[in-house]
mmCIF file of C-alpha atoms in Angstrom:
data_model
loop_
_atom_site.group_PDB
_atom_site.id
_atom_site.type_symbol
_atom_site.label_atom_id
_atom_site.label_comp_id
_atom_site.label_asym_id
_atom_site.label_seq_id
_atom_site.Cartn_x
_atom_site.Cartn_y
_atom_site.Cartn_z
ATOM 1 C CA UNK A 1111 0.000 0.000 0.000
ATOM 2 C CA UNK A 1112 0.987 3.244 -0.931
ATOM 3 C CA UNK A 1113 0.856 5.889 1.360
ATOM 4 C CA UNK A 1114 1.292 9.983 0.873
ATOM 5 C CA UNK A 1115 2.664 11.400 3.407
ATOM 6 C CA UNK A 1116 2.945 15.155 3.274
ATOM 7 C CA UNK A 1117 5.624 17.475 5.276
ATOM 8 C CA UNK A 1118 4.134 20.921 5.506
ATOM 9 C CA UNK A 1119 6.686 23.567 6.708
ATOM 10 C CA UNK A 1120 5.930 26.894 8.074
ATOM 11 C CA UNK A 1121 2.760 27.461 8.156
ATOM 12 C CA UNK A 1122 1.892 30.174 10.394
ATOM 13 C CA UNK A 1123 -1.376 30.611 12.458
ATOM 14 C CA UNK A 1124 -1.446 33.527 14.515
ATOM 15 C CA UNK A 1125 -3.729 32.902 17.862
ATOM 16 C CA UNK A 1126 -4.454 35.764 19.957
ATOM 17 C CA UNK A 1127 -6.393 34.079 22.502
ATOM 18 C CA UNK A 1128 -3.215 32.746 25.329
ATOM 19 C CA UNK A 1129 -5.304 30.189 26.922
ATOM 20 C CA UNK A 1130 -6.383 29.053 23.217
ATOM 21 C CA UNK A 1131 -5.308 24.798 23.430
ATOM 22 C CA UNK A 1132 -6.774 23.633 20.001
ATOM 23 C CA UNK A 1133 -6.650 24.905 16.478
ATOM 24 C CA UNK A 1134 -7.976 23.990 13.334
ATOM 25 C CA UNK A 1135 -6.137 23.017 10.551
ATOM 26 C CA UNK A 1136 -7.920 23.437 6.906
ATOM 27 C CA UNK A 1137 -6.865 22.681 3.255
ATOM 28 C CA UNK A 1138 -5.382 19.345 3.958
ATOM 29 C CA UNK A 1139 -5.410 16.811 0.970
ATOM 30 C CA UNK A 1140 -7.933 14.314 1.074
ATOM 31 C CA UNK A 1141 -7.283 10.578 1.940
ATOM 32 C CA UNK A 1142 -3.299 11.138 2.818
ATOM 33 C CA UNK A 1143 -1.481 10.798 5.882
ATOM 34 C CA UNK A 1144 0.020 13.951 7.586
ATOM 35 C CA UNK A 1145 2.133 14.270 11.330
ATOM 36 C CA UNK A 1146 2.274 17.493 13.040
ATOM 37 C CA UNK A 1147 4.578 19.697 15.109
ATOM 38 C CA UNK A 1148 4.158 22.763 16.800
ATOM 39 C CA UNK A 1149 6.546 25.875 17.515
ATOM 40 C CA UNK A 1150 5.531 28.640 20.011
ATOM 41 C CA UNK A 1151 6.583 32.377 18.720
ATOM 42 C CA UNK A 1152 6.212 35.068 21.191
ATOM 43 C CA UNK A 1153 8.238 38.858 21.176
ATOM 44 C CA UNK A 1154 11.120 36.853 23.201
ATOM 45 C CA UNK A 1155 11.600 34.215 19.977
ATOM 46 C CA UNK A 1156 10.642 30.445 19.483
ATOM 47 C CA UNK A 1157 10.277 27.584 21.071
ATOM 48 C CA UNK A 1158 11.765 24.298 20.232
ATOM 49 C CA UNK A 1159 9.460 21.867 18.028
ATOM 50 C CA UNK A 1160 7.069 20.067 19.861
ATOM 51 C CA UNK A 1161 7.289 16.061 19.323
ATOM 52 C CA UNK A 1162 5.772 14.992 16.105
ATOM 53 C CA UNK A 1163 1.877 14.235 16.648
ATOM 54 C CA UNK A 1164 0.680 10.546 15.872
ATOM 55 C CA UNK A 1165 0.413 9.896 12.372
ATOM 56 C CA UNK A 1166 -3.226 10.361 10.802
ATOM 57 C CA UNK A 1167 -5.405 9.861 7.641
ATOM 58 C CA UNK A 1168 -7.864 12.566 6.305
ATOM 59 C CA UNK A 1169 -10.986 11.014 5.345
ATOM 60 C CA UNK A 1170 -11.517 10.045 1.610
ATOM 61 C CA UNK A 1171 -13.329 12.514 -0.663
ATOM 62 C CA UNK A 1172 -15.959 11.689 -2.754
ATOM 63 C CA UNK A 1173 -14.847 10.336 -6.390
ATOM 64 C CA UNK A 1174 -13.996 13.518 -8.859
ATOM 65 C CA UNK A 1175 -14.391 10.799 -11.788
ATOM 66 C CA UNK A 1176 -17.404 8.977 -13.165
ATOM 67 C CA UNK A 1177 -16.752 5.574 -13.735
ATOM 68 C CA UNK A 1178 -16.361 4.638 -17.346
ATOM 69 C CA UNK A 1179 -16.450 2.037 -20.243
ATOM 70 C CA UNK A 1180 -20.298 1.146 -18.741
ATOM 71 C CA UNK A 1181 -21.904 -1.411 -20.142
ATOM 72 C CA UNK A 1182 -25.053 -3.705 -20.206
ATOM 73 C CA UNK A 1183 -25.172 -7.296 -21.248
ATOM 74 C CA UNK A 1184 -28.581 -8.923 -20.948
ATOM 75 C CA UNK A 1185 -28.391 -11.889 -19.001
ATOM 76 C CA UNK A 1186 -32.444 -13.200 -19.892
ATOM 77 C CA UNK A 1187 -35.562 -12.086 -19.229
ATOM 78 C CA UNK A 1188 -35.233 -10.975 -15.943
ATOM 79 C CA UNK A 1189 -31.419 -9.695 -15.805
ATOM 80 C CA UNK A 1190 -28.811 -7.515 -16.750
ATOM 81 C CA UNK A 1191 -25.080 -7.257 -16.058
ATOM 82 C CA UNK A 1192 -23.834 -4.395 -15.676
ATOM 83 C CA UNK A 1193 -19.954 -3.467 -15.581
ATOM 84 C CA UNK A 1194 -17.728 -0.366 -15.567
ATOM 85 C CA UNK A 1195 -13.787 0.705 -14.572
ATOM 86 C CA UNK A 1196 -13.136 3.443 -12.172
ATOM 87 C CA UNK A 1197 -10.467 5.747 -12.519
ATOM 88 C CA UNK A 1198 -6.486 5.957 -11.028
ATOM 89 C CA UNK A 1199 -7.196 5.683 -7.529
ATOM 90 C CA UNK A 1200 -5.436 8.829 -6.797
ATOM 91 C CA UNK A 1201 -8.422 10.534 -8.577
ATOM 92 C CA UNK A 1202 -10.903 8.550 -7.000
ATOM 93 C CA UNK A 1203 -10.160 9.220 -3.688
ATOM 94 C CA UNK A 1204 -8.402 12.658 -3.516
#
């Protein structure tokens, strides 16, 4: 299995709330694996990393591909099979 793991560097939230614990990250790639770390900036300077988060998965998206190739075979009176490919599964999932 392949995964994608993504290193983001740098980005920069500003929070000017000092008893803010959580923040939201946004724009992450769907269906890919990211770890996080954290650096505190105040007028004095930075902090040292924080230790890498656990590793996690953002959810799939939904496919941004219809499947193709469909087609219908009658079967008899009473049935049909149906078949189709999807696409890459990078495209199919995010």
């Amino acid at each position: 299995m392949i995964k994608n793991i993504y290193f983001i560097c740098c980005l920069t939230f500003q929070i000017h709330d000092p008893d803010a614990r959580s923040l939201q990250v946004t724009n992450l790639k769907p269906y890919t694996y990211y770890q996080l770390r954290i650096i505190a900036v105040n007028i004095v300077g930075r902090s040292q990393p924080s230790n890498a988060s656990r590793q996690f998965q953002t959810m799939q998206a939904a496919p941004n591909i219809p499947p193709g190739n469909l087609t219908v075979r009658t079967l008899n009176a009473t049935a049909l099979r149906i078949s189709w490919t999807v696409g890459a599964f990078i495209l199919c999932f995010g």
